[in-house]
Amino acid sequence: MEILLIFLFALLGLTVGSFLNVCIDRLPRDESVVSPPSHCEACQHRLGLKDLIPVFSYLRLRGRCRYCQAAVSRKLLWVEIAAGLIFALLYWHFGLGPELGIMAFYACVFIVVFVIDLERGLILNKVVYPAMIVALLLALVPQPWLTRWIVINGVANAALGGGVGFAIFVVIAIVSRGGMGWGDVKLVALIGLAVGFPLVLFSIIVGAILGSIVALALMIARKRRFRETLPFGPFLALAAMITL
């Protein structure tokens, strides 16, 4: 029974991942995520149900549109797989309960932030601000899996985490003179609201380590020069998911 539920949550994650792809593609263009229905970006043909089966449709059509044969971004496949794996892992770790829903919500937010910032170098207010409000509301829900790590409970801890993260990154943004974007400041405030204090510090450290490793690897591979900037948001989002 447990294996069946893990499998079902993986399928749910794949389906949610398909919707996250819609958000990732449309939100930066100020388009509705509800209307018009899903369609091919190249030929604008509306996609049928057989074209929208997560993962399977992409593999069956070999990454191409059924109607015009235009190539479809591999990002769609990887986002669906990532969401499926994360949902399965969340159920395996937390089981059924409010914490599962809370973690699934944050996972969806951080996946969207991760991919949009990686692709476009943008951290959208329309994603971060509503998530901040939800994070404050979720702080009212008992979160026993974080209790041993935090100094105070509830909304006060969320506010402390958000405030500390925000203050640290405001200073960095000012000192770096553009090296750190204000989108990162808002994102780390959201992470602080989600994980509280002192876990927000752990997220920042993990994000910095991940970013440094990737930047060094890119420089060694000569894919990026020393003075070129690297979006920090994706690493913060990944660090937040690791922390949660």
Short mmCIF file of N, CA and C in Angstrom, two decimals, residues 71-137:
data_model
loop_
_atom_site.label_atom_id
_atom_site.label_comp_id
_atom_site.label_asym_id
_atom_site.label_seq_id
_atom_site.Cartn_x
_atom_site.Cartn_y
_atom_site.Cartn_z
N ALA A 71 10.62 21.46 -32.46
CA ALA A 71 11.24 20.91 -31.25
C ALA A 71 10.62 21.53 -30.00
N VAL A 72 10.40 20.71 -29.00
CA VAL A 72 9.86 21.15 -27.72
C VAL A 72 11.00 21.16 -26.70
N SER A 73 11.07 22.20 -25.90
CA SER A 73 12.16 22.34 -24.94
C SER A 73 12.22 21.15 -23.97
N ARG A 74 13.44 20.67 -23.73
CA ARG A 74 13.64 19.58 -22.77
C ARG A 74 13.29 20.02 -21.34
N LYS A 75 13.26 21.32 -21.15
CA LYS A 75 12.90 21.84 -19.83
C LYS A 75 11.56 21.29 -19.37
N LEU A 76 10.60 21.16 -20.29
CA LEU A 76 9.28 20.66 -19.94
C LEU A 76 9.37 19.27 -19.32
N LEU A 77 10.22 18.44 -19.91
CA LEU A 77 10.40 17.08 -19.42
C LEU A 77 11.04 17.07 -18.04
N TRP A 78 12.11 17.86 -17.88
CA TRP A 78 12.86 17.83 -16.62
C TRP A 78 12.07 18.42 -15.46
N VAL A 79 11.27 19.44 -15.73
CA VAL A 79 10.44 20.02 -14.66
C VAL A 79 9.40 19.00 -14.18
N GLU A 80 8.79 18.30 -15.13
CA GLU A 80 7.80 17.28 -14.75
C GLU A 80 8.45 16.16 -13.94
N ILE A 81 9.61 15.69 -14.39
CA ILE A 81 10.31 14.62 -13.67
C ILE A 81 10.71 15.09 -12.27
N ALA A 82 11.25 16.31 -12.19
CA ALA A 82 11.67 16.84 -10.89
C ALA A 82 10.50 16.94 -9.93
N ALA A 83 9.37 17.46 -10.42
CA ALA A 83 8.19 17.60 -9.56
C ALA A 83 7.69 16.22 -9.12
N GLY A 84 7.70 15.26 -10.04
CA GLY A 84 7.27 13.91 -9.69
C GLY A 84 8.13 13.28 -8.61
N LEU A 85 9.45 13.41 -8.76
CA LEU A 85 10.37 12.86 -7.77
C LEU A 85 10.22 13.55 -6.42
N ILE A 86 10.10 14.88 -6.45
CA ILE A 86 9.97 15.64 -5.20
C ILE A 86 8.69 15.27 -4.46
N PHE A 87 7.58 15.16 -5.17
CA PHE A 87 6.31 14.80 -4.52
C PHE A 87 6.39 13.40 -3.92
N ALA A 88 7.02 12.47 -4.64
CA ALA A 88 7.17 11.11 -4.11
C ALA A 88 8.04 11.12 -2.85
N LEU A 89 9.14 11.87 -2.88
CA LEU A 89 10.03 11.96 -1.73
C LEU A 89 9.35 12.63 -0.54
N LEU A 90 8.54 13.65 -0.84
CA LEU A 90 7.84 14.34 0.24
C LEU A 90 6.86 13.40 0.95
N TYR A 91 6.12 12.62 0.16
CA TYR A 91 5.20 11.68 0.79
C TYR A 91 5.97 10.62 1.57
N TRP A 92 7.05 10.11 0.99
CA TRP A 92 7.85 9.08 1.66
C TRP A 92 8.40 9.60 2.99
N HIS A 93 8.78 10.87 3.02
CA HIS A 93 9.39 11.44 4.23
C HIS A 93 8.35 11.87 5.27
N PHE A 94 7.29 12.54 4.82
CA PHE A 94 6.34 13.13 5.75
C PHE A 94 5.07 12.30 5.96
N GLY A 95 4.71 11.49 4.96
CA GLY A 95 3.44 10.80 5.04
C GLY A 95 2.29 11.77 4.85
N LEU A 96 1.07 11.27 5.01
CA LEU A 96 -0.10 12.14 4.86
C LEU A 96 -0.23 13.06 6.07
N GLY A 97 -0.49 14.32 5.81
CA GLY A 97 -0.62 15.29 6.89
C GLY A 97 -0.42 16.69 6.37
N PRO A 98 -0.65 17.69 7.23
CA PRO A 98 -0.53 19.09 6.78
C PRO A 98 0.86 19.44 6.30
N GLU A 99 1.90 18.83 6.92
CA GLU A 99 3.27 19.16 6.51
C GLU A 99 3.53 18.77 5.06
N LEU A 100 2.87 17.70 4.58
CA LEU A 100 3.04 17.28 3.19
C LEU A 100 2.54 18.36 2.25
N GLY A 101 1.36 18.90 2.54
CA GLY A 101 0.81 19.97 1.70
C GLY A 101 1.66 21.23 1.74
N ILE A 102 2.17 21.57 2.93
CA ILE A 102 3.00 22.76 3.08
C ILE A 102 4.29 22.62 2.28
N MET A 103 4.94 21.47 2.42
CA MET A 103 6.20 21.25 1.70
C MET A 103 5.98 21.20 0.19
N ALA A 104 4.85 20.62 -0.24
CA ALA A 104 4.55 20.55 -1.67
C ALA A 104 4.35 21.96 -2.23
N PHE A 105 3.67 22.82 -1.46
CA PHE A 105 3.48 24.21 -1.90
C PHE A 105 4.82 24.90 -2.09
N TYR A 106 5.69 24.81 -1.08
CA TYR A 106 7.00 25.47 -1.19
C TYR A 106 7.82 24.89 -2.33
N ALA A 107 7.75 23.58 -2.51
CA ALA A 107 8.49 22.96 -3.61
C ALA A 107 8.05 23.54 -4.95
N CYS A 108 6.75 23.70 -5.14
CA CYS A 108 6.23 24.26 -6.39
C CYS A 108 6.73 25.69 -6.60
N VAL A 109 6.66 26.50 -5.54
CA VAL A 109 7.12 27.89 -5.64
C VAL A 109 8.60 27.94 -6.02
N PHE A 110 9.42 27.15 -5.34
CA PHE A 110 10.85 27.22 -5.57
C PHE A 110 11.26 26.61 -6.91
N ILE A 111 10.50 25.64 -7.41
CA ILE A 111 10.76 25.13 -8.76
C ILE A 111 10.53 26.22 -9.79
N VAL A 112 9.41 26.93 -9.65
CA VAL A 112 9.10 28.02 -10.59
C VAL A 112 10.17 29.11 -10.52
N VAL A 113 10.54 29.51 -9.31
CA VAL A 113 11.58 30.54 -9.14
C VAL A 113 12.90 30.07 -9.74
N PHE A 114 13.27 28.83 -9.46
CA PHE A 114 14.53 28.25 -9.94
C PHE A 114 14.63 28.34 -11.45
N VAL A 115 13.61 27.85 -12.15
CA VAL A 115 13.69 27.75 -13.61
C VAL A 115 13.60 29.12 -14.27
N ILE A 116 12.69 29.98 -13.80
CA ILE A 116 12.56 31.31 -14.40
C ILE A 116 13.84 32.11 -14.23
N ASP A 117 14.42 32.08 -13.04
CA ASP A 117 15.66 32.84 -12.83
C ASP A 117 16.80 32.25 -13.63
N LEU A 118 16.84 30.94 -13.76
CA LEU A 118 17.90 30.29 -14.54
C LEU A 118 17.77 30.65 -16.01
N GLU A 119 16.55 30.69 -16.52
CA GLU A 119 16.31 30.97 -17.94
C GLU A 119 16.41 32.46 -18.27
N ARG A 120 15.82 33.29 -17.42
CA ARG A 120 15.63 34.70 -17.77
C ARG A 120 16.33 35.67 -16.83
N GLY A 121 16.88 35.18 -15.74
CA GLY A 121 17.51 36.09 -14.78
C GLY A 121 16.51 36.97 -14.07
N LEU A 122 15.29 36.45 -13.87
CA LEU A 122 14.21 37.22 -13.24
C LEU A 122 13.66 36.47 -12.03
N ILE A 123 13.40 37.21 -10.96
CA ILE A 123 12.64 36.68 -9.83
C ILE A 123 11.39 37.54 -9.73
N LEU A 124 10.26 36.96 -10.10
CA LEU A 124 9.04 37.73 -10.31
C LEU A 124 8.32 38.07 -9.01
N ASN A 125 7.93 39.35 -8.89
CA ASN A 125 7.15 39.78 -7.73
C ASN A 125 5.83 39.03 -7.64
N LYS A 126 5.24 38.73 -8.80
CA LYS A 126 3.94 38.06 -8.82
C LYS A 126 4.02 36.63 -8.30
N VAL A 127 5.23 36.09 -8.19
CA VAL A 127 5.43 34.78 -7.57
C VAL A 127 5.82 34.93 -6.10
N VAL A 128 6.77 35.82 -5.84
CA VAL A 128 7.35 35.93 -4.50
C VAL A 128 6.38 36.55 -3.49
N TYR A 129 5.72 37.65 -3.85
CA TYR A 129 4.86 38.35 -2.89
C TYR A 129 3.67 37.50 -2.42
N PRO A 130 2.91 36.88 -3.34
CA PRO A 130 1.83 36.01 -2.85
C PRO A 130 2.36 34.85 -2.00
N ALA A 131 3.53 34.32 -2.37
CA ALA A 131 4.11 33.22 -1.59
C ALA A 131 4.48 33.68 -0.19
N MET A 132 4.91 34.95 -0.05
CA MET A 132 5.22 35.49 1.27
C MET A 132 3.98 35.52 2.15
N ILE A 133 2.86 35.94 1.58
CA ILE A 133 1.61 36.01 2.34
C ILE A 133 1.20 34.61 2.79
N VAL A 134 1.29 33.66 1.85
CA VAL A 134 0.94 32.27 2.19
C VAL A 134 1.88 31.73 3.26
N ALA A 135 3.17 32.07 3.17
CA ALA A 135 4.16 31.60 4.16
C ALA A 135 3.80 32.09 5.56
N LEU A 136 3.36 33.34 5.67
CA LEU A 136 2.96 33.87 6.97
C LEU A 136 1.73 33.14 7.51
N LEU A 137 0.79 32.84 6.62
CA LEU A 137 -0.41 32.11 7.04
C LEU A 137 -0.05 30.68 7.45
#
